[in-house]
Amino acid sequence: MFAHNKRLQYTVRVGEANPGLANLLLEQFGGPQGELAAACRYFTQYVGEDDPGRKDMLIDIATEELSHLEIIGHLVAMLNKGAKGELAEAVDTEAELYQKLHGAGNDSHVTQVLYGGGPALTNSGGQLWNAGYIDTIGEPTADLRSNIAAEARAKIIYERLINVTDDPGVKDTLMFLMTREVAHQKSFEKALYSISPNFPPGKLPGDPKFADTYFNLSQGEGDMEGSWNSDTNFKRVDNWDEMSAVDGGDGSASVGLDADATEVVNAMAARTASDPVADPVTGAELGSGLHPDDEPLP
Ligand code: MN
Ligand code: MN
């Protein structure tokens, strides 16, 4: 069950209303790296998880992410508060209101005019939130890696948002939210490395013929060597002749078909065959005013 505590997880102190900043913060409310995506990601993983340790961690963190959603939502609401009232009560002239919502590169018209100043489940560009932001596949060694990356991305978005505001209260709250993503990343890493073995993800090992091979498929100036591709850790292949077909076959694609299917496929191929000697006149040529038999222009 869920219960709710009236106090936020972190106090929201906004110095002054700022609809443009509110709009940017929507990125972490209804954007792909935002708190709703994080909460839904860990909540659904919690429901599907059988391991008691991970199940407990996932619902702890899912619940914290919902609490973050509550914080970022209140930041948006506070930053929008003045403008919301001004628009609702039409206290300014039309031109003044328009300037406030749309002036100085401020995109807050989406949140103000369309959503009335409340925190909408969109990203900062107005894109609607969608469940496609969550890439869970139900294998913990893959999902934990994705969670680590999701926390890393959320941390970076918070860092960028901190860099665009000089409101000390907003900065302070964003710093808390950013820091918690660092802590979550650490928990997910610990949980990943608590599974042994955890690489490669899943049960099947890779084919040893290719598992440690590095194909140097872009060659020329700029070719570099490091631990990620050198012979110390990989069998590095630079010779083009050894890159296809690496199974030793002829590199073609084939399929076994019965006689009926073969007949239909051949009939379609015959019907749609291109004639290499045809030179048909095209609409573009007719429209150019030149007859195809005319001398070409110099
Ligand atoms: Mn969070
Ligand atoms: Mn997090």
mmCIF file of N, CA and C in Angstrom, residues 152-203:
data_model
loop_
_atom_site.group_PDB
_atom_site.id
_atom_site.type_symbol
_atom_site.label_atom_id
_atom_site.label_comp_id
_atom_site.label_asym_id
_atom_site.label_seq_id
_atom_site.Cartn_x
_atom_site.Cartn_y
_atom_site.Cartn_z
ATOM 1 N N ALA A 152 22.347 8.206 -14.252
ATOM 2 C CA ALA A 152 23.421 9.071 -14.764
ATOM 3 C C ALA A 152 22.826 10.200 -15.606
ATOM 4 N N ARG A 153 21.853 9.868 -16.461
ATOM 5 C CA ARG A 153 21.237 10.890 -17.320
ATOM 6 C C ARG A 153 20.445 11.894 -16.479
ATOM 7 N N ALA A 154 19.709 11.386 -15.479
ATOM 8 C CA ALA A 154 18.932 12.286 -14.616
ATOM 9 C C ALA A 154 19.867 13.241 -13.882
ATOM 10 N N LYS A 155 21.007 12.714 -13.417
ATOM 11 C CA LYS A 155 21.994 13.545 -12.708
ATOM 12 C C LYS A 155 22.468 14.680 -13.622
ATOM 13 N N ILE A 156 22.730 14.354 -14.868
ATOM 14 C CA ILE A 156 23.256 15.358 -15.806
ATOM 15 C C ILE A 156 22.204 16.427 -16.116
ATOM 16 N N ILE A 157 20.929 16.021 -16.276
ATOM 17 C CA ILE A 157 19.881 17.025 -16.534
ATOM 18 C C ILE A 157 19.772 17.970 -15.336
ATOM 19 N N TYR A 158 19.816 17.410 -14.102
ATOM 20 C CA TYR A 158 19.777 18.282 -12.915
ATOM 21 C C TYR A 158 20.963 19.247 -12.905
ATOM 22 N N GLU A 159 22.129 18.730 -13.259
ATOM 23 C CA GLU A 159 23.320 19.578 -13.268
ATOM 24 C C GLU A 159 23.130 20.753 -14.237
ATOM 25 N N ARG A 160 22.567 20.464 -15.413
ATOM 26 C CA ARG A 160 22.347 21.533 -16.396
ATOM 27 C C ARG A 160 21.308 22.526 -15.891
ATOM 28 N N LEU A 161 20.270 22.025 -15.220
ATOM 29 C CA LEU A 161 19.239 22.931 -14.698
ATOM 30 C C LEU A 161 19.816 23.819 -13.596
ATOM 31 N N ILE A 162 20.683 23.239 -12.752
ATOM 32 C CA ILE A 162 21.334 24.026 -11.695
ATOM 33 C C ILE A 162 22.137 25.160 -12.326
ATOM 34 N N ASN A 163 22.742 24.862 -13.483
ATOM 35 C CA ASN A 163 23.593 25.861 -14.144
ATOM 36 C C ASN A 163 22.814 27.009 -14.775
ATOM 37 N N VAL A 164 21.494 26.856 -14.957
ATOM 38 C CA VAL A 164 20.748 27.938 -15.614
ATOM 39 C C VAL A 164 19.914 28.783 -14.640
ATOM 40 N N THR A 165 20.003 28.500 -13.343
ATOM 41 C CA THR A 165 19.238 29.340 -12.414
ATOM 42 C C THR A 165 20.158 29.972 -11.362
ATOM 43 N N ASP A 166 19.860 31.228 -10.999
ATOM 44 C CA ASP A 166 20.630 31.858 -9.918
ATOM 45 C C ASP A 166 19.764 32.010 -8.660
ATOM 46 N N ASP A 167 18.587 31.374 -8.655
ATOM 47 C CA ASP A 167 17.723 31.411 -7.465
ATOM 48 C C ASP A 167 18.285 30.419 -6.441
ATOM 49 N N PRO A 168 18.813 30.908 -5.300
ATOM 50 C CA PRO A 168 19.490 30.005 -4.358
ATOM 51 C C PRO A 168 18.589 28.885 -3.840
ATOM 52 N N GLY A 169 17.294 29.177 -3.629
ATOM 53 C CA GLY A 169 16.383 28.137 -3.131
ATOM 54 C C GLY A 169 16.167 27.048 -4.157
ATOM 55 N N VAL A 170 15.981 27.456 -5.418
ATOM 56 C CA VAL A 170 15.783 26.476 -6.492
ATOM 57 C C VAL A 170 17.054 25.652 -6.668
ATOM 58 N N LYS A 171 18.199 26.342 -6.664
ATOM 59 C CA LYS A 171 19.495 25.651 -6.803
ATOM 60 C C LYS A 171 19.657 24.592 -5.713
ATOM 61 N N ASP A 172 19.324 24.970 -4.473
ATOM 62 C CA ASP A 172 19.492 24.088 -3.315
ATOM 63 C C ASP A 172 18.633 22.826 -3.473
ATOM 64 N N THR A 173 17.383 23.001 -3.863
ATOM 65 C CA THR A 173 16.492 21.846 -4.015
ATOM 66 C C THR A 173 16.945 20.966 -5.184
ATOM 67 N N LEU A 174 17.342 21.602 -6.286
ATOM 68 C CA LEU A 174 17.823 20.823 -7.436
ATOM 69 C C LEU A 174 19.088 20.048 -7.075
ATOM 70 N N MET A 175 19.938 20.676 -6.228
ATOM 71 C CA MET A 175 21.175 20.000 -5.796
ATOM 72 C C MET A 175 20.845 18.747 -4.990
ATOM 73 N N PHE A 176 19.803 18.837 -4.147
ATOM 74 C CA PHE A 176 19.365 17.647 -3.393
ATOM 75 C C PHE A 176 18.905 16.554 -4.362
ATOM 76 N N LEU A 177 18.043 16.933 -5.310
ATOM 77 C CA LEU A 177 17.510 15.937 -6.244
ATOM 78 C C LEU A 177 18.645 15.310 -7.057
ATOM 79 N N MET A 178 19.598 16.143 -7.496
ATOM 80 C CA MET A 178 20.738 15.638 -8.257
ATOM 81 C C MET A 178 21.558 14.647 -7.425
ATOM 82 N N THR A 179 21.769 15.012 -6.163
ATOM 83 C CA THR A 179 22.592 14.172 -5.284
ATOM 84 C C THR A 179 21.950 12.810 -5.044
ATOM 85 N N ARG A 180 20.622 12.799 -4.921
ATOM 86 C CA ARG A 180 19.942 11.519 -4.684
ATOM 87 C C ARG A 180 20.109 10.578 -5.882
ATOM 88 N N GLU A 181 20.206 11.142 -7.098
ATOM 89 C CA GLU A 181 20.419 10.280 -8.268
ATOM 90 C C GLU A 181 21.808 9.649 -8.216
ATOM 91 N N VAL A 182 22.762 10.379 -7.652
ATOM 92 C CA VAL A 182 24.107 9.810 -7.473
ATOM 93 C C VAL A 182 24.024 8.611 -6.510
ATOM 94 N N ALA A 183 23.274 8.783 -5.411
ATOM 95 C CA ALA A 183 23.134 7.702 -4.423
ATOM 96 C C ALA A 183 22.431 6.487 -5.043
ATOM 97 N N HIS A 184 21.395 6.767 -5.860
ATOM 98 C CA HIS A 184 20.676 5.657 -6.502
ATOM 99 C C HIS A 184 21.590 4.894 -7.458
ATOM 100 N N GLN A 185 22.400 5.662 -8.192
ATOM 101 C CA GLN A 185 23.317 5.001 -9.133
ATOM 102 C C GLN A 185 24.224 4.032 -8.375
ATOM 103 N N LYS A 186 24.680 4.457 -7.203
ATOM 104 C CA LYS A 186 25.554 3.623 -6.378
ATOM 105 C C LYS A 186 24.828 2.351 -5.927
ATOM 106 N N SER A 187 23.571 2.497 -5.455
ATOM 107 C CA SER A 187 22.811 1.311 -5.026
ATOM 108 C C SER A 187 22.629 0.327 -6.172
ATOM 109 N N PHE A 188 22.279 0.856 -7.362
ATOM 110 C CA PHE A 188 22.063 -0.048 -8.499
ATOM 111 C C PHE A 188 23.362 -0.737 -8.912
ATOM 112 N N GLU A 189 24.482 -0.023 -8.810
ATOM 113 C CA GLU A 189 25.764 -0.661 -9.135
ATOM 114 C C GLU A 189 26.078 -1.769 -8.130
ATOM 115 N N LYS A 190 25.865 -1.481 -6.839
ATOM 116 C CA LYS A 190 26.116 -2.499 -5.805
ATOM 117 C C LYS A 190 25.225 -3.714 -6.056
ATOM 118 N N ALA A 191 23.953 -3.464 -6.395
ATOM 119 C CA ALA A 191 23.019 -4.570 -6.624
ATOM 120 C C ALA A 191 23.445 -5.382 -7.847
ATOM 121 N N LEU A 192 23.940 -4.701 -8.880
ATOM 122 C CA LEU A 192 24.393 -5.409 -10.084
ATOM 123 C C LEU A 192 25.566 -6.316 -9.747
ATOM 124 N N TYR A 193 26.557 -5.765 -9.008
ATOM 125 C CA TYR A 193 27.762 -6.548 -8.728
ATOM 126 C C TYR A 193 27.535 -7.556 -7.608
ATOM 127 N N SER A 194 26.349 -7.502 -6.970
ATOM 128 C CA SER A 194 25.983 -8.545 -6.004
ATOM 129 C C SER A 194 25.469 -9.793 -6.710
ATOM 130 N N ILE A 195 25.274 -9.708 -8.017
ATOM 131 C CA ILE A 195 24.877 -10.877 -8.808
ATOM 132 C C ILE A 195 26.155 -11.410 -9.460
ATOM 133 N N SER A 196 26.436 -12.704 -9.259
ATOM 134 C CA SER A 196 27.668 -13.235 -9.825
ATOM 135 C C SER A 196 27.402 -14.584 -10.492
ATOM 136 N N PRO A 197 27.747 -14.784 -11.759
ATOM 137 C CA PRO A 197 28.318 -13.766 -12.634
ATOM 138 C C PRO A 197 27.229 -12.827 -13.148
ATOM 139 N N ASN A 198 27.624 -11.621 -13.561
ATOM 140 C CA ASN A 198 26.636 -10.671 -14.090
ATOM 141 C C ASN A 198 26.948 -10.242 -15.524
ATOM 142 N N PHE A 199 28.038 -10.834 -16.083
ATOM 143 C CA PHE A 199 28.399 -10.470 -17.451
ATOM 144 C C PHE A 199 28.830 -11.715 -18.209
ATOM 145 N N PRO A 200 28.346 -11.943 -19.447
ATOM 146 C CA PRO A 200 27.364 -11.086 -20.119
ATOM 147 C C PRO A 200 25.987 -11.251 -19.499
ATOM 148 N N PRO A 201 25.081 -10.278 -19.710
ATOM 149 C CA PRO A 201 23.723 -10.387 -19.179
ATOM 150 C C PRO A 201 23.038 -11.647 -19.707
ATOM 151 N N GLY A 202 22.212 -12.267 -18.887
ATOM 152 C CA GLY A 202 21.474 -13.448 -19.314
ATOM 153 C C GLY A 202 22.226 -14.729 -19.012
ATOM 154 N N LYS A 203 21.772 -15.832 -19.578
ATOM 155 C CA LYS A 203 22.304 -17.150 -19.241
ATOM 156 C C LYS A 203 23.311 -17.654 -20.266
#
